[in-house]
PDB file of C-alpha atoms and ligand atoms in Angstrom:
ATOM      1  CA  MET A  20      49.572 -22.699 120.375  1.00  0.00           C
ATOM      2  CA  GLU A  21      52.997 -21.812 118.762  1.00  0.00           C
ATOM      3  CA  MET A  22      51.464 -22.177 115.340  1.00  0.00           C
ATOM      4  CA  VAL A  23      48.927 -19.604 116.270  1.00  0.00           C
ATOM      5  CA  VAL A  24      51.660 -17.187 117.250  1.00  0.00           C
ATOM      6  CA  LEU A  25      53.469 -17.617 113.928  1.00  0.00           C
ATOM      7  CA  GLU A  26      50.312 -17.223 111.963  1.00  0.00           C
ATOM      8  CA  ASN A  27      49.516 -14.032 113.805  1.00  0.00           C
ATOM      9  CA  GLU A  28      53.036 -12.664 113.516  1.00  0.00           C
ATOM     10  CA  PRO A  29      52.605 -10.412 110.429  1.00  0.00           C
ATOM     11  CA  GLU A  30      49.605  -8.887 111.998  1.00  0.00           C
ATOM     12  CA  VAL A  31      51.432  -8.314 115.266  1.00  0.00           C
ATOM     13  CA  LEU A  32      54.293  -6.767 113.397  1.00  0.00           C
ATOM     14  CA  MET A  33      51.956  -4.459 111.517  1.00  0.00           C
ATOM     15  CA  GLU A  34      50.332  -3.582 114.764  1.00  0.00           C
ATOM     16  CA  ASN A  35      53.716  -2.749 116.300  1.00  0.00           C
ATOM     17  CA  ILE A  36      54.640  -0.624 113.320  1.00  0.00           C
ATOM     18  CA  SER A  37      51.369   1.205 113.444  1.00  0.00           C
ATOM     19  CA  ASN A  38      51.965   1.732 117.216  1.00  0.00           C
ATOM     20  CA  LYS A  39      55.378   3.307 116.299  1.00  0.00           C
ATOM     21  CA  GLY A  40      57.538   1.965 119.070  1.00  0.00           C
ATOM     22  CA  ASN A  41      54.953   1.101 121.630  1.00  0.00           C
ATOM     23  CA  ARG A  42      56.964  -0.652 124.484  1.00  0.00           C
ATOM     24  CA  ASP A  43      54.231  -3.090 125.524  1.00  0.00           C
ATOM     25  CA  THR A  44      56.174  -6.422 124.996  1.00  0.00           C
ATOM     26  CA  SER A  45      53.333  -8.541 126.131  1.00  0.00           C
ATOM     27  CA  ALA A  46      51.719  -7.580 122.890  1.00  0.00           C
ATOM     28  CA  ALA A  47      54.749  -8.898 120.726  1.00  0.00           C
ATOM     29  CA  PRO A  48      56.242 -12.223 121.884  1.00  0.00           C
ATOM     30  CA  GLY A  49      57.625 -12.900 118.335  1.00  0.00           C
ATOM     31  CA  LEU A  50      59.701  -9.727 118.392  1.00  0.00           C
ATOM     32  CA  LYS A  51      61.174 -10.694 121.729  1.00  0.00           C
ATOM     33  CA  LEU A  52      62.371 -13.971 120.268  1.00  0.00           C
ATOM     34  CA  TYR A  53      63.981 -12.151 117.333  1.00  0.00           C
ATOM     35  CA  ARG A  54      65.777  -9.900 119.707  1.00  0.00           C
ATOM     36  CA  CYS A  55      67.085 -12.822 121.731  1.00  0.00           C
ATOM     37  CA  VAL A  56      68.389 -14.482 118.600  1.00  0.00           C
ATOM     38  CA  ALA A  57      70.072 -11.255 117.414  1.00  0.00           C
ATOM     39  CA  VAL A  58      71.719 -10.549 120.770  1.00  0.00           C
ATOM     40  CA  SER A  59      72.973 -14.163 120.991  1.00  0.00           C
ATOM     41  CA  PHE A  60      74.386 -13.920 117.517  1.00  0.00           C
ATOM     42  CA  GLY A  61      76.160 -10.675 118.373  1.00  0.00           C
ATOM     43  CA  LEU A  62      77.657 -12.198 121.518  1.00  0.00           C
ATOM     44  CA  LEU A  63      78.868 -15.185 119.548  1.00  0.00           C
ATOM     45  CA  CYS A  64      80.590 -12.863 117.098  1.00  0.00           C
ATOM     46  CA  ILE A  65      82.349 -10.967 119.901  1.00  0.00           C
ATOM     47  CA  ILE A  66      83.482 -14.196 121.535  1.00  0.00           C
ATOM     48  CA  GLN A  67      84.824 -15.368 118.179  1.00  0.00           C
ATOM     49  CA  VAL A  68      86.826 -12.154 117.700  1.00  0.00           C
ATOM     50  CA  ALA A  69      88.223 -12.387 121.248  1.00  0.00           C
ATOM     51  CA  LEU A  70      89.248 -15.985 120.653  1.00  0.00           C
ATOM     52  CA  ASN A  71      90.990 -15.004 117.401  1.00  0.00           C
ATOM     53  CA  ILE A  72      92.952 -12.187 119.085  1.00  0.00           C
ATOM     54  CA  SER A  73      94.093 -14.339 122.036  1.00  0.00           C
ATOM     55  CA  LEU A  74      95.108 -17.115 119.684  1.00  0.00           C
ATOM     56  CA  ARG A  75      97.162 -14.665 117.642  1.00  0.00           C
ATOM     57  CA  LEU A  76      98.854 -13.210 120.718  1.00  0.00           C
ATOM     58  CA  SER A  77      99.656 -16.637 122.019  1.00  0.00           C
ATOM     59  CA  LEU A  78     101.258 -17.582 118.688  1.00  0.00           C
ATOM     60  CA  ASP A  79     103.359 -14.343 118.642  1.00  0.00           C
ATOM     61  CA  TYR A  80     104.526 -14.899 122.214  1.00  0.00           C
ATOM     62  CA  GLU A  81     105.563 -18.431 121.455  1.00  0.00           C
ATOM     63  CA  ALA A  82     107.513 -17.339 118.403  1.00  0.00           C
ATOM     64  CA  GLY A  83     109.251 -14.532 120.399  1.00  0.00           C
ATOM     65  CA  THR A  84     110.177 -16.899 123.204  1.00  0.00           C
ATOM     66  CA  LYS A  85     111.551 -19.341 120.714  1.00  0.00           C
ATOM     67  CA  ASN A  86     113.744 -16.655 119.101  1.00  0.00           C
ATOM     68  CA  LEU A  87     115.117 -15.499 122.452  1.00  0.00           C
ATOM     69  CA  THR A  88     115.902 -19.027 123.527  1.00  0.00           C
ATOM     70  CA  GLU A  89     117.724 -19.658 120.279  1.00  0.00           C
ATOM     71  CA  GLU A  90     119.730 -16.445 120.652  1.00  0.00           C
ATOM     72  CA  ARG A  91     120.641 -17.263 124.251  1.00  0.00           C
ATOM     73  CA  ASP A  92     121.838 -20.732 123.241  1.00  0.00           C
ATOM     74  CA  GLU A  93     123.883 -19.286 120.407  1.00  0.00           C
ATOM     75  CA  LEU A  94     125.572 -16.748 122.742  1.00  0.00           C
ATOM     76  CA  LYS A  95     126.233 -19.455 125.331  1.00  0.00           C
ATOM     77  CA  GLY A  96     127.911 -21.498 122.623  1.00  0.00           C
ATOM     78  CA  LYS A  97     130.055 -18.562 121.543  1.00  0.00           C
ATOM     79  CA  LEU A  98     131.096 -17.801 125.161  1.00  0.00           C
ATOM     80  CA  ASN A  99     132.095 -21.390 125.746  1.00  0.00           C
ATOM     81  CA  ASP A 100     134.114 -21.364 122.498  1.00  0.00           C
ATOM     82  CA  TYR A 101     135.898 -18.164 123.594  1.00  0.00           C
ATOM     83  CA  ILE A 102     136.718 -19.533 127.056  1.00  0.00           C
ATOM     84  CA  SER A 103     138.014 -22.829 125.742  1.00  0.00           C
ATOM     85  CA  GLY A 104     140.101 -20.980 123.094  1.00  0.00           C
ATOM     86  CA  ASN A 105     141.694 -18.665 125.734  1.00  0.00           C
ATOM     87  CA  GLU A 106     141.904 -21.039 128.625  1.00  0.00           C
ATOM     88  CA  ALA A 107     145.689 -21.266 128.464  1.00  0.00           C
ATOM     89  CA  LYS A 108     146.042 -17.516 128.386  1.00  0.00           C
ATOM     90  CA  ILE A 109     143.695 -17.037 131.357  1.00  0.00           C
ATOM     91  CA  LYS A 110     145.568 -19.680 133.273  1.00  0.00           C
ATOM     92  CA  THR A 111     148.940 -18.022 132.615  1.00  0.00           C
ATOM     93  CA  LEU A 112     147.659 -14.583 133.640  1.00  0.00           C
ATOM     94  CA  THR A 113     146.122 -15.937 136.824  1.00  0.00           C
ATOM     95  CA  GLY A 114     149.403 -17.667 137.642  1.00  0.00           C
ATOM     96  CA  GLU A 115     151.390 -14.512 137.052  1.00  0.00           C
ATOM     97  CA  ARG A 116     149.052 -12.465 139.215  1.00  0.00           C
ATOM     98  CA  ASP A 117     149.378 -14.946 142.079  1.00  0.00           C
ATOM     99  CA  GLU A 118     153.176 -14.958 141.766  1.00  0.00           C
ATOM    100  CA  LEU A 119     153.317 -11.154 141.902  1.00  0.00           C
ATOM    101  CA  LYS A 120     151.089 -11.111 144.952  1.00  0.00           C
ATOM    102  CA  ARG A 121     153.360 -13.608 146.662  1.00  0.00           C
ATOM    103  CA  ARG A 122     156.511 -11.619 145.858  1.00  0.00           C
ATOM    104  CA  LEU A 123     154.940  -8.388 147.091  1.00  0.00           C
ATOM    105  CA  ASP A 124     154.048 -10.055 150.396  1.00  0.00           C
ATOM    106  CA  VAL A 125     157.622 -11.333 150.755  1.00  0.00           C
ATOM    107  CA  LEU A 126     159.000  -7.866 149.971  1.00  0.00           C
ATOM    108  CA  ILE A 127     156.771  -6.170 152.526  1.00  0.00           C
ATOM    109  CA  SER A 128     157.427  -8.694 155.275  1.00  0.00           C
ATOM    110  CA  GLY A 129     161.219  -8.614 154.591  1.00  0.00           C
ATOM    111  CA  ASN A 130     161.336  -4.784 154.832  1.00  0.00           C
ATOM    112  CA  GLU A 131     158.853  -4.245 157.580  1.00  0.00           C
ATOM    113  CA  GLY A 132     161.596  -3.344 160.025  1.00  0.00           C
ATOM    114  CA  LYS A 133     163.190  -0.910 157.604  1.00  0.00           C
ATOM    115  CA  ILE A 134     159.866   0.803 156.838  1.00  0.00           C
ATOM    116  CA  LYS A 135     159.160   1.124 160.547  1.00  0.00           C
ATOM    117  CA  THR A 136     162.581   2.648 161.188  1.00  0.00           C
ATOM    118  CA  LEU A 137     162.224   5.148 158.317  1.00  0.00           C
ATOM    119  CA  THR A 138     158.748   6.166 159.471  1.00  0.00           C
ATOM    120  CA  GLY A 139     160.075   6.706 162.960  1.00  0.00           C
ATOM    121  CA  GLU A 140     163.003   8.762 161.702  1.00  0.00           C
ATOM    122  CA  ARG A 141     160.717  10.915 159.596  1.00  0.00           C
ATOM    123  CA  ASP A 142     158.429  11.595 162.548  1.00  0.00           C
ATOM    124  CA  GLU A 143     161.412  12.480 164.735  1.00  0.00           C
ATOM    125  CA  LEU A 144     162.748  14.897 162.134  1.00  0.00           C
ATOM    126  CA  LYS A 145     159.335  16.513 161.824  1.00  0.00           C
ATOM    127  CA  ARG A 146     159.160  16.902 165.574  1.00  0.00           C
ATOM    128  CA  ARG A 147     162.627  18.459 165.771  1.00  0.00           C
ATOM    129  CA  LEU A 148     161.847  20.827 162.903  1.00  0.00           C
ATOM    130  CA  ASP A 149     158.678  21.962 164.684  1.00  0.00           C
ATOM    131  CA  VAL A 150     160.687  22.589 167.870  1.00  0.00           C
ATOM    132  CA  LEU A 151     163.294  24.497 165.863  1.00  0.00           C
ATOM    133  CA  ILE A 152     160.702  26.664 164.129  1.00  0.00           C
ATOM    134  CA  SER A 153     158.759  27.435 167.274  1.00  0.00           C
ATOM    135  CA  GLY A 154     161.984  28.235 169.180  1.00  0.00           C
ATOM    136  CA  HIS A 155     163.257  30.571 166.450  1.00  0.00           C
ATOM    137  CA  GLY A 156     159.997  32.186 165.324  1.00  0.00           C
ATOM    138  CA  ALA A 157     161.238  35.738 165.885  1.00  0.00           C
ATOM    139  CA  GLU A 158     164.524  35.045 164.170  1.00  0.00           C
ATOM    140  CA  ILE A 159     162.788  33.503 161.169  1.00  0.00           C
ATOM    141  CA  LYS A 160     160.447  36.501 160.977  1.00  0.00           C
ATOM    142  CA  THR A 161     163.399  38.908 161.019  1.00  0.00           C
ATOM    143  CA  LEU A 162     165.250  36.902 158.398  1.00  0.00           C
ATOM    144  CA  THR A 163     162.161  36.742 156.193  1.00  0.00           C
ATOM    145  CA  GLY A 164     161.758  40.505 156.490  1.00  0.00           C
ATOM    146  CA  GLU A 165     165.420  41.060 155.658  1.00  0.00           C
ATOM    147  CA  ARG A 166     165.177  38.745 152.699  1.00  0.00           C
ATOM    148  CA  GLY A 167     162.158  40.747 151.405  1.00  0.00           C
ATOM    149  CA  GLU A 168     164.039  44.017 151.851  1.00  0.00           C
ATOM    150  CA  LEU A 169     167.100  42.617 150.078  1.00  0.00           C
ATOM    151  CA  ARG A 170     164.924  41.376 147.228  1.00  0.00           C
ATOM    152  CA  ARG A 171     163.317  44.809 146.908  1.00  0.00           C
ATOM    153  CA  ARG A 172     166.714  46.518 146.855  1.00  0.00           C
ATOM    154  CA  LEU A 173     167.996  44.017 144.356  1.00  0.00           C
ATOM    155  CA  ASP A 174     165.027  44.738 142.042  1.00  0.00           C
ATOM    156  CA  GLU A 175     165.602  48.450 142.497  1.00  0.00           C
ATOM    157  CA  SER A 176     169.279  48.248 141.619  1.00  0.00           C
ATOM    158  CA  GLN A 177     168.417  45.974 138.707  1.00  0.00           C
ATOM    159  CA  SER A 178     166.068  48.580 137.234  1.00  0.00           C
ATOM    160  CA  GLN A 179     168.672  51.303 137.937  1.00  0.00           C
ATOM    161  CA  GLN A 180     171.217  49.215 136.108  1.00  0.00           C
ATOM    162  CA  ASN A 181     168.836  48.785 133.169  1.00  0.00           C
ATOM    163  CA  ALA A 182     168.255  52.531 133.050  1.00  0.00           C
ATOM    164  CA  LEU A 183     172.026  53.113 133.095  1.00  0.00           C
ATOM    165  CA  ILE A 184     172.498  50.622 130.275  1.00  0.00           C
ATOM    166  CA  ARG A 185     169.853  52.429 128.202  1.00  0.00           C
ATOM    167  CA  GLU A 186     171.499  55.784 128.978  1.00  0.00           C
ATOM    168  CA  ARG A 187     174.926  54.420 128.087  1.00  0.00           C
ATOM    169  CA  ASP A 188     173.642  53.109 124.756  1.00  0.00           C
ATOM    170  CA  GLU A 189     171.957  56.444 124.027  1.00  0.00           C
ATOM    171  CA  LEU A 190     175.213  58.269 124.857  1.00  0.00           C
ATOM    172  CA  LYS A 191     177.138  55.887 122.616  1.00  0.00           C
ATOM    173  CA  ARG A 192     174.763  56.694 119.750  1.00  0.00           C
ATOM    174  CA  THR A 193     175.071  60.431 120.428  1.00  0.00           C
ATOM    175  CA  LEU A 194     178.846  60.182 120.587  1.00  0.00           C
ATOM    176  CA  ASN A 195     178.849  58.331 117.314  1.00  0.00           C
ATOM    177  CA  ASP A 196     176.602  61.038 115.747  1.00  0.00           C
ATOM    178  CA  PHE A 197     178.925  63.771 117.047  1.00  0.00           C
ATOM    179  CA  ASP A 198     181.946  61.954 115.711  1.00  0.00           C
ATOM    180  CA  GLN A 199     180.366  61.564 112.278  1.00  0.00           C
ATOM    181  CA  LEU A 200     179.338  65.238 112.106  1.00  0.00           C
ATOM    182  CA  PHE A 201     182.769  66.480 113.201  1.00  0.00           C
ATOM    183  CA  GLN A 202     184.362  64.299 110.557  1.00  0.00           C
ATOM    184  CA  LYS A 203     182.069  65.849 107.922  1.00  0.00           C
ATOM    185  CA  GLY A 204     183.166  69.359 108.932  1.00  0.00           C
ATOM    186  CA  TRP A 205     180.176  70.443 111.064  1.00  0.00           C
ATOM    187  CA  GLU A 206     180.747  72.962 113.911  1.00  0.00           C
ATOM    188  CA  TYR A 207     179.221  72.441 117.346  1.00  0.00           C
ATOM    189  CA  PHE A 208     177.811  75.428 119.233  1.00  0.00           C
ATOM    190  CA  HIS A 209     175.200  75.683 122.026  1.00  0.00           C
ATOM    191  CA  SER A 210     173.528  72.258 121.519  1.00  0.00           C
ATOM    192  CA  SER A 211     173.469  72.566 117.706  1.00  0.00           C
ATOM    193  CA  PHE A 212     175.693  71.519 114.846  1.00  0.00           C
ATOM    194  CA  TYR A 213     176.279  73.939 111.946  1.00  0.00           C
ATOM    195  CA  TYR A 214     177.369  73.244 108.414  1.00  0.00           C
ATOM    196  CA  ILE A 215     178.794  76.089 106.276  1.00  0.00           C
ATOM    197  CA  SER A 216     178.727  75.265 102.596  1.00  0.00           C
ATOM    198  CA  SER A 217     181.779  75.530 100.396  1.00  0.00           C
ATOM    199  CA  THR A 218     179.681  75.937  97.227  1.00  0.00           C
ATOM    200  CA  GLU A 219     176.953  78.438  96.284  1.00  0.00           C
ATOM    201  CA  LYS A 220     173.265  77.787  95.570  1.00  0.00           C
ATOM    202  CA  THR A 221     169.848  79.535  95.481  1.00  0.00           C
ATOM    203  CA  TRP A 222     167.890  79.836  98.751  1.00  0.00           C
ATOM    204  CA  GLN A 223     165.606  76.850  97.941  1.00  0.00           C
ATOM    205  CA  GLU A 224     168.481  74.646  96.736  1.00  0.00           C
ATOM    206  CA  SER A 225     170.404  75.514  99.883  1.00  0.00           C
ATOM    207  CA  ARG A 226     167.448  74.602 102.034  1.00  0.00           C
ATOM    208  CA  ASP A 227     167.010  71.286 100.192  1.00  0.00           C
ATOM    209  CA  ASP A 228     170.689  70.514 100.777  1.00  0.00           C
ATOM    210  CA  CYS A 229     170.315  71.091 104.523  1.00  0.00           C
ATOM    211  CA  VAL A 230     167.242  68.838 104.646  1.00  0.00           C
ATOM    212  CA  SER A 231     169.160  66.095 102.829  1.00  0.00           C
ATOM    213  CA  ARG A 232     171.733  66.301 105.658  1.00  0.00           C
ATOM    214  CA  GLY A 233     169.041  65.834 108.331  1.00  0.00           C
ATOM    215  CA  ALA A 234     169.068  69.585 109.141  1.00  0.00           C
ATOM    216  CA  ASN A 235     167.561  72.881 107.903  1.00  0.00           C
ATOM    217  CA  LEU A 236     168.730  76.390 107.133  1.00  0.00           C
ATOM    218  CA  MET A 237     169.872  78.173 110.309  1.00  0.00           C
ATOM    219  CA  ILE A 238     167.289  79.713 112.628  1.00  0.00           C
ATOM    220  CA  ILE A 239     168.770  82.520 114.727  1.00  0.00           C
ATOM    221  CA  ASP A 240     166.923  82.842 118.017  1.00  0.00           C
ATOM    222  CA  SER A 241     169.586  84.163 120.391  1.00  0.00           C
ATOM    223  CA  GLN A 242     172.265  86.851 120.554  1.00  0.00           C
ATOM    224  CA  GLU A 243     174.880  84.106 120.935  1.00  0.00           C
ATOM    225  CA  GLU A 244     173.830  82.446 117.675  1.00  0.00           C
ATOM    226  CA  GLN A 245     173.888  85.804 115.880  1.00  0.00           C
ATOM    227  CA  ASP A 246     177.423  86.412 117.208  1.00  0.00           C
ATOM    228  CA  PHE A 247     178.411  82.877 116.174  1.00  0.00           C
ATOM    229  CA  THR A 248     177.538  83.602 112.500  1.00  0.00           C
ATOM    230  CA  ARG A 249     180.146  86.355 112.424  1.00  0.00           C
ATOM    231  CA  ARG A 250     182.907  83.745 112.670  1.00  0.00           C
ATOM    232  CA  PHE A 251     182.336  82.920 109.003  1.00  0.00           C
ATOM    233  CA  PRO A 252     183.283  85.670 106.589  1.00  0.00           C
ATOM    234  CA  LYS A 253     180.868  84.650 103.824  1.00  0.00           C
ATOM    235  CA  ARG A 254     177.522  85.789 102.463  1.00  0.00           C
ATOM    236  CA  MET A 255     175.251  82.917 103.620  1.00  0.00           C
ATOM    237  CA  TRP A 256     171.555  82.112 103.316  1.00  0.00           C
ATOM    238  CA  ILE A 257     169.723  81.682 106.632  1.00  0.00           C
ATOM    239  CA  GLY A 258     166.312  80.063 107.151  1.00  0.00           C
ATOM    240  CA  LEU A 259     164.242  83.276 106.988  1.00  0.00           C
ATOM    241  CA  THR A 260     161.812  84.341 104.208  1.00  0.00           C
ATOM    242  CA  ASP A 261     158.738  86.448 103.470  1.00  0.00           C
ATOM    243  CA  ARG A 262     157.906  84.581 100.247  1.00  0.00           C
ATOM    244  CA  ALA A 263     154.483  83.526 101.553  1.00  0.00           C
ATOM    245  CA  GLN A 264     153.433  87.067 102.461  1.00  0.00           C
ATOM    246  CA  GLU A 265     155.403  90.168 101.677  1.00  0.00           C
ATOM    247  CA  GLY A 266     156.645  91.873 104.833  1.00  0.00           C
ATOM    248  CA  THR A 267     155.803  88.910 107.124  1.00  0.00           C
ATOM    249  CA  TRP A 268     159.092  87.198 107.866  1.00  0.00           C
ATOM    250  CA  ARG A 269     158.981  83.599 109.030  1.00  0.00           C
ATOM    251  CA  TRP A 270     161.630  81.048 109.948  1.00  0.00           C
ATOM    252  CA  VAL A 271     161.745  77.709 108.109  1.00  0.00           C
ATOM    253  CA  ASP A 272     160.064  75.978 111.091  1.00  0.00           C
ATOM    254  CA  GLY A 273     157.035  78.268 110.536  1.00  0.00           C
ATOM    255  CA  THR A 274     157.600  80.565 113.521  1.00  0.00           C
ATOM    256  CA  LEU A 275     157.300  84.319 113.113  1.00  0.00           C
ATOM    257  CA  LEU A 276     160.437  86.442 113.318  1.00  0.00           C
ATOM    258  CA  GLN A 277     160.721  88.040 116.773  1.00  0.00           C
ATOM    259  CA  ARG A 278     164.163  89.451 117.445  1.00  0.00           C
ATOM    260  CA  SER A 279     165.878  90.559 114.196  1.00  0.00           C
ATOM    261  CA  TYR A 280     169.386  91.669 113.202  1.00  0.00           C
ATOM    262  CA  TRP A 281     168.745  93.598 109.970  1.00  0.00           C
ATOM    263  CA  TYR A 282     171.475  95.893 108.675  1.00  0.00           C
ATOM    264  CA  SER A 283     170.515  99.500 108.685  1.00  0.00           C
ATOM    265  CA  GLY A 284     167.985 100.223 105.887  1.00  0.00           C
ATOM    266  CA  GLU A 285     167.172  96.498 105.436  1.00  0.00           C
ATOM    267  CA  PRO A 286     164.959  94.759 104.582  1.00  0.00           C
ATOM    268  CA  ASN A 287     164.318  97.080 101.636  1.00  0.00           C
ATOM    269  CA  ASP A 288     162.835  94.592  99.142  1.00  0.00           C
ATOM    270  CA  GLU A 289     164.883  96.241  96.413  1.00  0.00           C
ATOM    271  CA  TRP A 290     163.241  96.038  92.996  1.00  0.00           C
ATOM    272  CA  GLY A 291     160.310  94.461  94.822  1.00  0.00           C
ATOM    273  CA  GLU A 292     161.832  91.021  94.624  1.00  0.00           C
ATOM    274  CA  GLU A 293     163.913  90.405  97.755  1.00  0.00           C
ATOM    275  CA  ASP A 294     162.164  87.683  99.790  1.00  0.00           C
ATOM    276  CA  CYS A 295     165.031  85.648 101.343  1.00  0.00           C
ATOM    277  CA  ALA A 296     167.420  86.617 104.130  1.00  0.00           C
ATOM    278  CA  GLU A 297     171.238  86.369 104.149  1.00  0.00           C
ATOM    279  CA  ILE A 298     174.097  87.167 106.518  1.00  0.00           C
ATOM    280  CA  ASN A 299     175.897  89.894 104.601  1.00  0.00           C
ATOM    281  CA  TYR A 300     177.563  92.564 106.653  1.00  0.00           C
ATOM    282  CA  LYS A 301     179.883  90.375 108.727  1.00  0.00           C
ATOM    283  CA  ASP A 302     181.715  93.270 110.415  1.00  0.00           C
ATOM    284  CA  VAL A 303     178.682  94.506 112.309  1.00  0.00           C
ATOM    285  CA  GLU A 304     176.324  92.901 114.776  1.00  0.00           C
ATOM    286  CA  ASN A 305     173.236  93.656 112.661  1.00  0.00           C
ATOM    287  CA  SER A 306     174.308  91.815 109.545  1.00  0.00           C
ATOM    288  CA  TRP A 307     171.131  90.695 107.784  1.00  0.00           C
ATOM    289  CA  ASN A 308     170.025  91.704 104.303  1.00  0.00           C
ATOM    290  CA  ASP A 309     167.066  90.654 102.166  1.00  0.00           C
ATOM    291  CA  MET A 310     168.007  89.326  98.735  1.00  0.00           C
ATOM    292  CA  PRO A 311     166.334  87.840  95.635  1.00  0.00           C
ATOM    293  CA  CYS A 312     165.893  84.119  96.497  1.00  0.00           C
ATOM    294  CA  ASP A 313     167.343  82.979  93.152  1.00  0.00           C
ATOM    295  CA  ARG A 314     170.784  84.473  93.820  1.00  0.00           C
ATOM    296  CA  GLN A 315     173.503  81.877  94.422  1.00  0.00           C
ATOM    297  CA  ILE A 316     175.558  82.292  97.614  1.00  0.00           C
ATOM    298  CA  HIS A 317     176.848  80.061 100.434  1.00  0.00           C
ATOM    299  CA  TRP A 318     174.465  78.818 103.098  1.00  0.00           C
ATOM    300  CA  ILE A 319     174.496  77.672 106.732  1.00  0.00           C
ATOM    301  CA  CYS A 320     172.601  74.594 107.975  1.00  0.00           C
ATOM    302  CA  GLU A 321     171.627  73.892 111.585  1.00  0.00           C
ATOM    303  CA  LYS A 322     170.995  70.511 113.196  1.00  0.00           C
ATOM    304  CA  LYS A 323     169.618  70.785 116.743  1.00  0.00           C
ATOM    305  CA  MET A 324     170.907  68.173 119.185  1.00  0.00           C
ATOM    306  CA  ALA A 325     169.171  67.127 122.423  1.00  0.00           C
ATOM    307  CA  PRO A 326     170.390  69.545 125.125  1.00  0.00           C
TER     308      PRO A 326
HETATM  309  O1  2F8 B 401     172.646  98.789  99.261  1.00  0.00           O
HETATM  310  C1  2F8 B 401     171.997  97.764  99.784  1.00  0.00           C
HETATM  311  C2  2F8 B 401     171.558  96.813  98.700  1.00  0.00           C
HETATM  312  O2  2F8 B 401     172.689  96.279  98.043  1.00  0.00           O
HETATM  313  C3  2F8 B 401     172.459  95.431  96.974  1.00  0.00           C
HETATM  314  O3  2F8 B 401     171.777  96.032  95.986  1.00  0.00           O
HETATM  315  C4  2F8 B 401     172.517  96.932  95.258  1.00  0.00           C
HETATM  316  C5  2F8 B 401     171.678  94.234  97.491  1.00  0.00           C
HETATM  317  N1  2F8 B 401     171.332  93.383  96.405  1.00  0.00           N
HETATM  318  C6  2F8 B 401     172.086  92.391  96.039  1.00  0.00           C
HETATM  319  O4  2F8 B 401     173.128  92.154  96.566  1.00  0.00           O
HETATM  320  C7  2F8 B 401     171.557  91.565  94.921  1.00  0.00           C
HETATM  321  C8  2F8 B 401     170.432  94.705  98.176  1.00  0.00           C
HETATM  322  O5  2F8 B 401     169.732  93.629  98.733  1.00  0.00           O
HETATM  323  C9  2F8 B 401     170.767  95.661  99.250  1.00  0.00           C
HETATM  324  O6  2F8 B 401     169.616  96.102  99.919  1.00  0.00           O
HETATM  325 CA1   CA B 402     168.140  94.156 100.589  1.00  0.00          CA
END
């Protein structure tokens, strides 16, 4: 019977191929057998692979476990070596600790009474202080207020004292300045110092000299100052000029001339070249004259002091 099947197999196969996938298995028992063999072979392969993997894993695990065990044993050995090498030290330290504990206990038990007494005294003092504070609340409040007021007044007088010190120092400096100027021959009048030269220079040179002395040529802006100039019987340059613009007279600080004291007929700009002002006619109140700036005469400087 089987022989018949095998003999017919090529024909069956051909028939199956010509049927192009016809699922009627009853018509191809040989194909069924092939399939069984193929499936079994495949399963065997899978089982083989699974066996290989599990064998590999088992070997790795064993090796890992072995390593860990070896490491643990090595560490144990090292720890034992360390302990045996430091045993004496550990023993000494433990002994010392126990001795200290014992002495502390003795100390505490020997001073228990003292500690109790001190605690009691402290509590009593606290209690008495509380009684004192509560009994004198108003008094304490008043005293605190007074202390605050005294502090405030103290601060106030301190700052007043500081201000006085500053003022004193400023006055000292001023006094020193005054002293120096008097010694150098300056005259004091109405919050200004005046210097009357003993030599003669042009208007510009005179002005430069005043500046080098920390001053400038005199600016006359009051009747009193004009009268003051008459004390000096000299022809003197003052700080007035119309050099910048003919006919517009300005003081050396840049201000325009307001009240003037020109002598009668002045300023006349004689020869068209008189651009600087002098005190000339000392016998009269209106004593000013315009003069060529390059003429050499005396001059008067003014240094204003703080009023
Ligand atoms: O008469 C006034 C006249 O006198 C002199 O000139 C002759 C003055 N000049 C000099 O002193 C250089 C003028 O300024 C003055 O106006
Ligand atoms: Ca003149």
